[in-house]
mmCIF file of C-alpha atoms and ligand atoms in Angstrom:
data_model
loop_
_atom_site.group_PDB
_atom_site.id
_atom_site.type_symbol
_atom_site.label_atom_id
_atom_site.label_comp_id
_atom_site.label_asym_id
_atom_site.label_seq_id
_atom_site.Cartn_x
_atom_site.Cartn_y
_atom_site.Cartn_z
ATOM 1 C CA UNK A 257 -45.616 7.100 -10.904
ATOM 2 C CA UNK A 258 -44.540 4.560 -8.303
ATOM 3 C CA UNK A 259 -40.766 4.452 -7.661
ATOM 4 C CA UNK A 260 -39.250 0.972 -7.748
ATOM 5 C CA UNK A 261 -36.193 -0.098 -5.765
ATOM 6 C CA UNK A 262 -34.285 -0.283 -9.033
ATOM 7 C CA UNK A 263 -35.135 3.357 -9.854
ATOM 8 C CA UNK A 264 -34.066 4.536 -6.434
ATOM 9 C CA UNK A 265 -30.716 2.792 -6.731
ATOM 10 C CA UNK A 266 -30.231 4.323 -10.168
ATOM 11 C CA UNK A 267 -30.834 7.801 -8.728
ATOM 12 C CA UNK A 268 -29.978 7.540 -5.097
ATOM 13 C CA UNK A 269 -27.506 8.090 -2.344
ATOM 14 C CA UNK A 270 -24.787 5.548 -1.624
ATOM 15 C CA UNK A 271 -23.169 4.902 1.754
ATOM 16 C CA UNK A 272 -19.722 3.369 2.093
ATOM 17 C CA UNK A 273 -18.361 2.084 5.377
ATOM 18 C CA UNK A 274 -14.560 1.871 5.498
ATOM 19 C CA UNK A 275 -11.963 4.229 4.113
ATOM 20 C CA UNK A 276 -9.095 1.901 3.292
ATOM 21 C CA UNK A 277 -7.818 0.874 -0.141
ATOM 22 C CA UNK A 278 -11.226 -0.291 -1.300
ATOM 23 C CA UNK A 279 -13.337 2.364 0.461
ATOM 24 C CA UNK A 280 -11.535 5.104 -1.455
ATOM 25 C CA UNK A 281 -11.908 3.263 -4.753
ATOM 26 C CA UNK A 282 -15.610 2.595 -4.181
ATOM 27 C CA UNK A 283 -16.305 6.229 -3.268
ATOM 28 C CA UNK A 284 -14.555 7.361 -6.446
ATOM 29 C CA UNK A 285 -16.481 4.900 -8.638
ATOM 30 C CA UNK A 286 -19.891 5.783 -7.155
ATOM 31 C CA UNK A 287 -19.229 9.552 -7.296
ATOM 32 C CA UNK A 288 -18.052 9.259 -10.901
ATOM 33 C CA UNK A 289 -21.300 7.425 -11.706
ATOM 34 C CA UNK A 290 -23.240 10.450 -10.397
ATOM 35 C CA UNK A 291 -24.278 9.203 -6.946
ATOM 36 C CA UNK A 292 -24.180 11.307 -3.801
ATOM 37 C CA UNK A 293 -21.752 9.390 -1.573
ATOM 38 C CA UNK A 294 -21.398 9.357 2.208
ATOM 39 C CA UNK A 295 -18.313 7.564 3.556
ATOM 40 C CA UNK A 296 -18.036 6.529 7.190
ATOM 41 C CA UNK A 297 -14.404 6.838 8.170
ATOM 42 C CA UNK A 298 -13.352 6.301 11.781
ATOM 43 C CA UNK A 299 -10.821 9.147 11.952
ATOM 44 C CA UNK A 300 -10.354 12.601 10.368
ATOM 45 C CA UNK A 301 -6.886 11.491 9.236
ATOM 46 C CA UNK A 302 -8.222 8.550 7.219
ATOM 47 C CA UNK A 303 -11.026 10.741 5.801
ATOM 48 C CA UNK A 304 -8.393 13.240 4.593
ATOM 49 C CA UNK A 305 -6.305 10.403 3.204
ATOM 50 C CA UNK A 306 -9.358 9.039 1.332
ATOM 51 C CA UNK A 307 -10.042 12.423 -0.298
ATOM 52 C CA UNK A 308 -6.358 12.703 -1.245
ATOM 53 C CA UNK A 309 -6.407 9.230 -2.804
ATOM 54 C CA UNK A 310 -9.538 10.014 -4.831
ATOM 55 C CA UNK A 311 -8.113 13.374 -5.932
ATOM 56 C CA UNK A 312 -4.827 11.796 -7.066
ATOM 57 C CA UNK A 313 -6.650 9.059 -8.993
ATOM 58 C CA UNK A 314 -9.000 11.510 -10.756
ATOM 59 C CA UNK A 315 -6.138 13.915 -11.573
ATOM 60 C CA UNK A 316 -4.246 10.995 -13.113
ATOM 61 C CA UNK A 317 -7.247 10.310 -15.351
ATOM 62 C CA UNK A 318 -7.367 13.985 -16.403
ATOM 63 C CA UNK A 319 -3.648 13.836 -17.338
ATOM 64 C CA UNK A 320 -4.344 10.751 -19.454
ATOM 65 C CA UNK A 321 -7.168 12.556 -21.251
ATOM 66 C CA UNK A 322 -9.809 10.207 -19.820
ATOM 67 C CA UNK A 323 -11.645 12.929 -17.868
ATOM 68 C CA UNK A 324 -12.389 16.615 -18.398
ATOM 69 C CA UNK A 325 -10.566 19.207 -16.275
ATOM 70 C CA UNK A 326 -13.620 19.927 -14.100
ATOM 71 C CA UNK A 327 -14.463 16.280 -13.389
ATOM 72 C CA UNK A 328 -12.336 15.795 -10.234
ATOM 73 C CA UNK A 329 -13.934 18.802 -8.481
ATOM 74 C CA UNK A 330 -17.425 17.723 -9.502
ATOM 75 C CA UNK A 331 -16.882 14.152 -8.287
ATOM 76 C CA UNK A 332 -15.227 15.177 -5.026
ATOM 77 C CA UNK A 333 -18.121 17.555 -4.335
ATOM 78 C CA UNK A 334 -20.404 14.490 -4.321
ATOM 79 C CA UNK A 335 -18.327 12.717 -1.618
ATOM 80 C CA UNK A 336 -18.989 13.540 2.030
ATOM 81 C CA UNK A 337 -17.117 11.915 4.900
ATOM 82 C CA UNK A 338 -18.339 11.385 8.441
ATOM 83 C CA UNK A 339 -17.324 9.453 11.543
ATOM 84 C CA UNK A 340 -20.980 8.957 12.465
ATOM 85 C CA UNK A 341 -22.662 5.871 11.013
ATOM 86 C CA UNK A 342 -26.132 7.369 11.529
ATOM 87 C CA UNK A 343 -25.347 9.890 8.762
ATOM 88 C CA UNK A 344 -25.873 6.978 6.358
ATOM 89 C CA UNK A 345 -29.548 6.883 7.415
ATOM 90 C CA UNK A 346 -30.869 8.297 4.114
ATOM 91 C CA UNK A 347 -28.811 6.053 1.840
ATOM 92 C CA UNK A 348 -30.565 3.733 -0.604
ATOM 93 C CA UNK A 349 -27.593 1.401 -0.887
ATOM 94 C CA UNK A 350 -24.749 0.822 1.570
ATOM 95 C CA UNK A 351 -21.491 -0.949 0.744
ATOM 96 C CA UNK A 352 -19.625 -2.263 3.786
ATOM 97 C CA UNK A 353 -15.883 -2.337 3.096
ATOM 98 C CA UNK A 354 -14.080 -2.588 6.441
ATOM 99 C CA UNK A 355 -11.324 -4.958 7.521
ATOM 100 C CA UNK A 356 -11.801 -8.616 6.471
ATOM 101 C CA UNK A 357 -12.892 -9.814 9.930
ATOM 102 C CA UNK A 358 -16.222 -11.634 10.228
ATOM 103 C CA UNK A 359 -17.009 -10.526 13.782
ATOM 104 C CA UNK A 360 -16.336 -6.870 12.944
ATOM 105 C CA UNK A 361 -18.565 -7.123 9.861
ATOM 106 C CA UNK A 362 -21.371 -8.881 11.778
ATOM 107 C CA UNK A 363 -21.428 -6.162 14.447
ATOM 108 C CA UNK A 364 -21.440 -3.514 11.730
ATOM 109 C CA UNK A 365 -24.409 -5.108 9.939
ATOM 110 C CA UNK A 366 -26.388 -5.114 13.206
ATOM 111 C CA UNK A 367 -25.615 -1.421 13.620
ATOM 112 C CA UNK A 368 -26.349 -0.576 9.970
ATOM 113 C CA UNK A 369 -29.697 -2.336 10.230
ATOM 114 C CA UNK A 370 -30.608 -0.077 13.139
ATOM 115 C CA UNK A 371 -29.557 3.218 11.528
ATOM 116 C CA UNK A 372 -30.274 2.899 7.785
ATOM 117 C CA UNK A 373 -33.823 3.366 6.412
ATOM 118 C CA UNK A 374 -35.837 0.135 6.310
ATOM 119 C CA UNK A 375 -36.084 -0.246 2.523
ATOM 120 C CA UNK A 376 -32.376 0.324 1.846
ATOM 121 C CA UNK A 377 -30.166 -2.439 0.503
ATOM 122 C CA UNK A 378 -27.093 -3.428 2.523
ATOM 123 C CA UNK A 379 -24.152 -4.991 0.689
ATOM 124 C CA UNK A 380 -20.704 -6.219 1.616
ATOM 125 C CA UNK A 381 -17.442 -6.001 -0.287
ATOM 126 C CA UNK A 382 -16.112 -9.047 1.587
ATOM 127 C CA UNK A 383 -13.649 -11.130 -0.402
ATOM 128 C CA UNK A 384 -14.593 -14.475 1.127
ATOM 129 C CA UNK A 385 -17.033 -14.548 4.021
ATOM 130 C CA UNK A 386 -20.486 -16.173 3.775
ATOM 131 C CA UNK A 387 -22.787 -13.267 2.979
ATOM 132 C CA UNK A 388 -25.724 -15.080 4.593
ATOM 133 C CA UNK A 389 -23.998 -14.742 7.979
ATOM 134 C CA UNK A 390 -24.171 -10.960 7.575
ATOM 135 C CA UNK A 391 -27.720 -11.024 6.157
ATOM 136 C CA UNK A 392 -29.084 -12.806 9.231
ATOM 137 C CA UNK A 393 -27.665 -10.125 11.534
ATOM 138 C CA UNK A 394 -30.362 -7.840 10.137
ATOM 139 C CA UNK A 395 -34.159 -7.663 10.117
ATOM 140 C CA UNK A 396 -34.001 -7.416 6.299
ATOM 141 C CA UNK A 397 -32.088 -10.526 5.127
ATOM 142 C CA UNK A 398 -33.873 -10.347 1.756
ATOM 143 C CA UNK A 399 -32.236 -6.913 1.173
ATOM 144 C CA UNK A 400 -28.636 -8.039 1.746
ATOM 145 C CA UNK A 401 -26.154 -9.349 -0.814
ATOM 146 C CA UNK A 402 -22.458 -9.310 -1.685
ATOM 147 C CA UNK A 403 -21.070 -6.637 -4.006
ATOM 148 C CA UNK A 404 -17.444 -7.581 -4.519
ATOM 149 C CA UNK A 405 -15.348 -5.029 -6.380
ATOM 150 C CA UNK A 406 -11.752 -5.577 -7.474
ATOM 151 C CA UNK A 407 -8.629 -3.584 -6.742
ATOM 152 C CA UNK A 408 -8.130 -0.904 -7.981
ATOM 153 C CA UNK A 409 -11.893 -0.373 -8.070
ATOM 154 C CA UNK A 410 -11.836 2.545 -10.568
ATOM 155 C CA UNK A 411 -9.898 0.414 -13.063
ATOM 156 C CA UNK A 412 -11.173 -3.147 -12.723
ATOM 157 C CA UNK A 413 -14.385 -3.857 -14.631
ATOM 158 C CA UNK A 414 -15.551 -6.933 -12.764
ATOM 159 C CA UNK A 415 -18.017 -6.911 -9.880
ATOM 160 C CA UNK A 416 -19.157 -10.198 -8.332
ATOM 161 C CA UNK A 417 -22.743 -9.994 -7.095
ATOM 162 C CA UNK A 418 -22.953 -12.629 -4.398
ATOM 163 C CA UNK A 419 -26.381 -14.029 -3.794
ATOM 164 C CA UNK A 420 -27.046 -15.507 -0.358
ATOM 165 C CA UNK A 421 -30.045 -17.858 -0.204
ATOM 166 C CA UNK A 422 -31.925 -15.146 1.706
ATOM 167 C CA UNK A 423 -31.680 -12.409 -0.995
ATOM 168 C CA UNK A 424 -34.722 -11.422 -3.050
ATOM 169 C CA UNK A 425 -34.700 -11.159 -6.856
ATOM 170 C CA UNK A 426 -35.456 -7.420 -6.495
ATOM 171 C CA UNK A 427 -32.341 -6.874 -4.384
ATOM 172 C CA UNK A 428 -30.092 -8.660 -6.862
ATOM 173 C CA UNK A 429 -31.660 -6.782 -9.800
ATOM 174 C CA UNK A 430 -31.202 -3.402 -8.069
ATOM 175 C CA UNK A 431 -27.589 -4.123 -7.206
ATOM 176 C CA UNK A 432 -26.924 -5.279 -10.757
ATOM 177 C CA UNK A 433 -28.389 -1.977 -12.053
ATOM 178 C CA UNK A 434 -26.103 -0.084 -9.654
ATOM 179 C CA UNK A 435 -23.033 -2.002 -10.863
ATOM 180 C CA UNK A 436 -23.942 -1.256 -14.484
ATOM 181 C CA UNK A 437 -24.418 2.437 -13.724
ATOM 182 C CA UNK A 438 -20.892 2.340 -12.263
ATOM 183 C CA UNK A 439 -19.701 1.075 -15.699
ATOM 184 C CA UNK A 440 -18.897 -2.378 -14.287
ATOM 185 C CA UNK A 441 -19.523 -5.828 -15.720
ATOM 186 C CA UNK A 442 -21.315 -7.775 -12.996
ATOM 187 C CA UNK A 443 -21.408 -11.564 -12.701
ATOM 188 C CA UNK A 444 -23.737 -13.361 -10.301
ATOM 189 C CA UNK A 445 -22.166 -15.915 -7.971
ATOM 190 C CA UNK A 446 -23.484 -18.277 -5.314
ATOM 191 C CA UNK A 447 -22.552 -17.606 -1.697
ATOM 192 C CA UNK A 448 -19.401 -19.807 -1.512
ATOM 193 C CA UNK A 449 -16.140 -18.698 0.089
ATOM 194 C CA UNK A 450 -13.954 -16.808 -2.381
ATOM 195 C CA UNK A 451 -16.789 -16.633 -4.943
ATOM 196 C CA UNK A 452 -15.224 -17.142 -8.420
ATOM 197 C CA UNK A 453 -12.064 -15.067 -8.605
ATOM 198 C CA UNK A 454 -10.491 -15.475 -5.175
ATOM 199 C CA UNK A 455 -11.338 -19.194 -4.992
ATOM 200 C CA UNK A 456 -9.270 -19.670 -8.166
ATOM 201 C CA UNK A 457 -6.638 -16.971 -7.577
ATOM 202 C CA UNK A 458 -5.519 -17.626 -4.018
ATOM 203 C CA UNK A 459 -4.153 -21.172 -4.443
ATOM 204 C CA UNK A 460 -1.891 -19.645 -7.118
ATOM 205 C CA UNK A 461 -0.747 -16.779 -4.863
ATOM 206 C CA UNK A 462 -0.233 -19.102 -1.888
ATOM 207 C CA UNK A 463 1.745 -21.584 -3.985
ATOM 208 C CA UNK A 464 3.938 -18.777 -5.304
ATOM 209 C CA UNK A 465 4.994 -18.018 -1.716
ATOM 210 C CA UNK A 466 5.501 -21.756 -1.127
ATOM 211 C CA UNK A 467 7.745 -21.818 -4.224
ATOM 212 C CA UNK A 468 9.804 -18.987 -2.743
ATOM 213 C CA UNK A 469 10.036 -20.885 0.572
ATOM 214 C CA UNK A 470 11.304 -24.022 -1.140
ATOM 215 C CA UNK A 471 13.908 -22.050 -3.094
ATOM 216 C CA UNK A 472 12.625 -22.724 -6.594
ATOM 217 C CA UNK A 473 13.371 -19.139 -7.677
ATOM 218 C CA UNK A 474 13.655 -15.617 -6.275
ATOM 219 C CA UNK A 475 10.462 -13.596 -5.932
ATOM 220 C CA UNK A 476 11.650 -11.209 -8.645
ATOM 221 C CA UNK A 477 12.123 -14.145 -11.022
ATOM 222 C CA UNK A 478 8.773 -15.741 -10.094
ATOM 223 C CA UNK A 479 7.065 -12.399 -10.783
ATOM 224 C CA UNK A 480 8.948 -11.979 -14.074
ATOM 225 C CA UNK A 481 8.097 -15.564 -15.085
ATOM 226 C CA UNK A 482 4.359 -15.015 -14.588
ATOM 227 C CA UNK A 483 4.389 -11.603 -16.284
ATOM 228 C CA UNK A 484 6.362 -12.713 -19.297
ATOM 229 C CA UNK A 485 5.221 -16.337 -19.514
ATOM 230 C CA UNK A 486 1.502 -15.828 -18.899
ATOM 231 C CA UNK A 487 1.144 -12.195 -19.921
ATOM 232 C CA UNK A 488 -0.188 -11.304 -16.457
ATOM 233 C CA UNK A 489 0.031 -7.554 -15.738
ATOM 234 C CA UNK A 490 1.912 -8.284 -12.521
ATOM 235 C CA UNK A 491 3.451 -11.277 -10.782
ATOM 236 C CA UNK A 492 2.092 -12.964 -7.627
ATOM 237 C CA UNK A 493 4.276 -11.079 -5.119
ATOM 238 C CA UNK A 494 3.418 -7.679 -6.580
ATOM 239 C CA UNK A 495 -0.247 -8.710 -6.524
ATOM 240 C CA UNK A 496 -0.105 -9.883 -2.892
ATOM 241 C CA UNK A 497 1.429 -6.513 -1.972
ATOM 242 C CA UNK A 498 -1.347 -4.707 -3.855
ATOM 243 C CA UNK A 499 -4.153 -6.700 -2.197
ATOM 244 C CA UNK A 500 -2.558 -6.401 1.269
ATOM 245 C CA UNK A 501 -0.985 -9.357 3.052
ATOM 246 C CA UNK A 502 -3.382 -9.146 6.031
ATOM 247 C CA UNK A 503 -6.378 -9.215 3.696
ATOM 248 C CA UNK A 504 -4.754 -12.063 1.718
ATOM 249 C CA UNK A 505 -4.197 -14.088 4.892
ATOM 250 C CA UNK A 506 -7.816 -13.573 5.992
ATOM 251 C CA UNK A 507 -8.991 -14.694 2.550
ATOM 252 C CA UNK A 508 -6.874 -17.871 2.664
ATOM 253 C CA UNK A 509 -8.023 -18.668 6.213
ATOM 254 C CA UNK A 510 -11.680 -18.267 5.217
ATOM 255 C CA UNK A 511 -11.194 -20.427 2.104
ATOM 256 C CA UNK A 512 -9.419 -23.114 4.133
ATOM 257 C CA UNK A 513 -12.124 -23.062 6.827
ATOM 258 C CA UNK A 514 -14.787 -23.664 4.177
ATOM 259 C CA UNK A 515 -13.118 -26.159 1.815
ATOM 260 C CA UNK A 516 -10.256 -27.772 3.826
ATOM 261 C CA UNK A 517 -8.195 -27.888 0.626
ATOM 262 C CA UNK A 518 -4.433 -27.855 1.444
ATOM 263 C CA UNK A 519 -3.851 -25.347 -1.368
ATOM 264 C CA UNK A 520 -5.757 -22.841 0.773
ATOM 265 C CA UNK A 521 -3.648 -23.459 3.925
ATOM 266 C CA UNK A 522 -1.646 -20.220 4.217
ATOM 267 C CA UNK A 523 2.097 -20.859 4.021
ATOM 268 C CA UNK A 524 4.120 -19.799 7.101
ATOM 269 C CA UNK A 525 5.971 -16.944 5.364
ATOM 270 C CA UNK A 526 2.713 -15.116 4.724
ATOM 271 C CA UNK A 527 1.627 -15.469 8.354
ATOM 272 C CA UNK A 528 5.038 -14.283 9.631
ATOM 273 C CA UNK A 529 5.020 -11.248 7.330
ATOM 274 C CA UNK A 530 1.612 -10.203 8.629
ATOM 275 C CA UNK A 531 2.855 -10.683 12.215
ATOM 276 C CA UNK A 532 5.796 -8.405 11.359
ATOM 277 C CA UNK A 533 3.449 -5.713 10.004
ATOM 278 C CA UNK A 534 4.728 -6.061 6.436
ATOM 279 C CA UNK A 535 1.270 -5.696 4.952
ATOM 280 C CA UNK A 536 2.184 -4.592 1.435
ATOM 281 C CA UNK A 537 1.813 -1.367 -0.511
ATOM 282 C CA UNK A 538 -0.543 0.256 1.997
ATOM 283 C CA UNK A 539 2.302 0.421 4.574
ATOM 284 C CA UNK A 540 5.010 0.757 1.875
ATOM 285 C CA UNK A 541 6.538 -2.585 2.787
ATOM 286 C CA UNK A 542 5.512 -6.123 1.913
ATOM 287 C CA UNK A 543 7.459 -8.496 -0.300
ATOM 288 C CA UNK A 544 8.797 -5.339 -1.953
ATOM 289 C CA UNK A 545 9.389 -1.867 -0.515
ATOM 290 C CA UNK A 546 7.670 1.190 -2.002
ATOM 291 C CA UNK A 547 8.590 4.860 -2.074
ATOM 292 C CA UNK A 548 4.965 6.057 -1.980
HETATM 293 N N1 NAD B 258 -7.512 -5.122 -0.953
HETATM 294 C C1 NAD B 258 -8.107 -5.708 -1.965
HETATM 295 O O1 NAD B 258 -7.495 -6.025 -2.983
HETATM 296 C C2 NAD B 258 -9.591 -6.033 -1.883
HETATM 297 C C3 NAD B 258 -10.294 -6.321 -3.076
HETATM 298 C C4 NAD B 258 -11.668 -6.572 -3.005
HETATM 299 C C5 NAD B 258 -12.318 -6.583 -1.776
HETATM 300 N N2 NAD B 258 -11.595 -6.313 -0.640
HETATM 301 C C6 NAD B 258 -12.336 -6.321 0.633
HETATM 302 O O2 NAD B 258 -12.615 -4.969 0.989
HETATM 303 C C7 NAD B 258 -12.687 -4.857 2.422
HETATM 304 C C8 NAD B 258 -11.724 -3.754 2.854
HETATM 305 O O3 NAD B 258 -10.408 -4.100 2.417
HETATM 306 P P1 NAD B 258 -9.271 -2.988 2.170
HETATM 307 O O4 NAD B 258 -8.293 -3.619 1.248
HETATM 308 O O5 NAD B 258 -9.897 -1.688 1.842
HETATM 309 O O6 NAD B 258 -8.602 -2.936 3.635
HETATM 310 P P2 NAD B 258 -7.756 -1.771 4.321
HETATM 311 O O7 NAD B 258 -6.882 -2.456 5.325
HETATM 312 O O8 NAD B 258 -7.145 -0.875 3.315
HETATM 313 O O9 NAD B 258 -8.899 -0.915 5.065
HETATM 314 C C9 NAD B 258 -9.670 -1.476 6.100
HETATM 315 C C10 NAD B 258 -10.675 -0.446 6.615
HETATM 316 O O10 NAD B 258 -11.377 -1.058 7.722
HETATM 317 C C11 NAD B 258 -11.349 -0.159 8.817
HETATM 318 N N3 NAD B 258 -11.385 -0.939 10.048
HETATM 319 C C12 NAD B 258 -10.374 -1.671 10.591
HETATM 320 N N4 NAD B 258 -10.795 -2.249 11.746
HETATM 321 C C13 NAD B 258 -12.080 -1.856 11.909
HETATM 322 C C14 NAD B 258 -13.051 -2.081 12.922
HETATM 323 N N5 NAD B 258 -12.766 -2.859 13.976
HETATM 324 N N6 NAD B 258 -14.275 -1.512 12.790
HETATM 325 C C15 NAD B 258 -14.581 -0.737 11.709
HETATM 326 N N7 NAD B 258 -13.681 -0.480 10.716
HETATM 327 C C16 NAD B 258 -12.469 -1.028 10.831
HETATM 328 C C17 NAD B 258 -10.057 0.635 8.666
HETATM 329 O O11 NAD B 258 -10.122 1.831 9.398
HETATM 330 C C18 NAD B 258 -10.043 0.848 7.143
HETATM 331 O O12 NAD B 258 -10.907 1.931 6.815
HETATM 332 C C19 NAD B 258 -12.336 -6.238 2.983
HETATM 333 O O13 NAD B 258 -13.531 -6.924 3.236
HETATM 334 C C20 NAD B 258 -11.584 -6.890 1.829
HETATM 335 O O14 NAD B 258 -11.660 -8.300 1.851
HETATM 336 C C21 NAD B 258 -10.262 -6.023 -0.660
#
């Protein structure tokens, strides 16, 4: 029987490029869904950190009774790390999840196109950039689309499938099948900066920082107001720290470049905090400080 692209994605090997907050979450989700996963991490230290993050997350789920005792070992056994991009050659689907920098992502797509088998699908976890600009770096623009997970990836059910005008129906269908196999609820979105969620969310986050700047309330009180008044699970400053302030700034800059809406113009405090290296939870210091 002939194997379709959709079948291969349902059964295949998944490559992930990037081992930061999202890379670790994506590797965990794909391994839990039964895929063999290869993660390209630039250093042994970040590869070790990624395995530790996945282990801690899976162990937490065992303690909560959500997973069987043997599940963490079985999932981790499906995750291999490498510093060599060419080890993703046999993957059927690759998810790029490196720093939110368009030039870095473009160069990576050119390299991925050279090393990954010709019929594989290449996707990006970008939060804002035009996916078509990555698609045209490759000789397979019809096999490129956005696959935007949310943080933390093992917990959040939404995936935005971003469809550049170059993508084929088969690519979008295969990626949708992959998202479903990962127990996610995909929505399809046109290739516009910020897609659905970030285009709506970031004016709110940016204006929360503006509110702090103008002295309307303390950040603790703004967070408490949004938790208790809107039933949000966390306030805007806790969320900015979770996303990462560098990633948040890149998202705002990309939104502003596309739409020129003043609500997307990053407020100075955010820019200064990134300059100071206060990037949020991942470095234990952002708006708040963190023990671990
Ligand atoms: N943080 C979030 O909440 C979130 C949510 C959804 C999507 N995303 C997207 O996921 C992607 C990764 O974000 P993250 O939060 O994991 O960031 P992160 O800062 O935690 O990790 C960034 C990764 O990129 C790598 N990297 C940095 N510079 C690089 C370079 N020049 N070449 C190759 N790799 C490089 C780092 O080594 C690291 O593995 C971004 O596109 C971001 O927009 C982030």
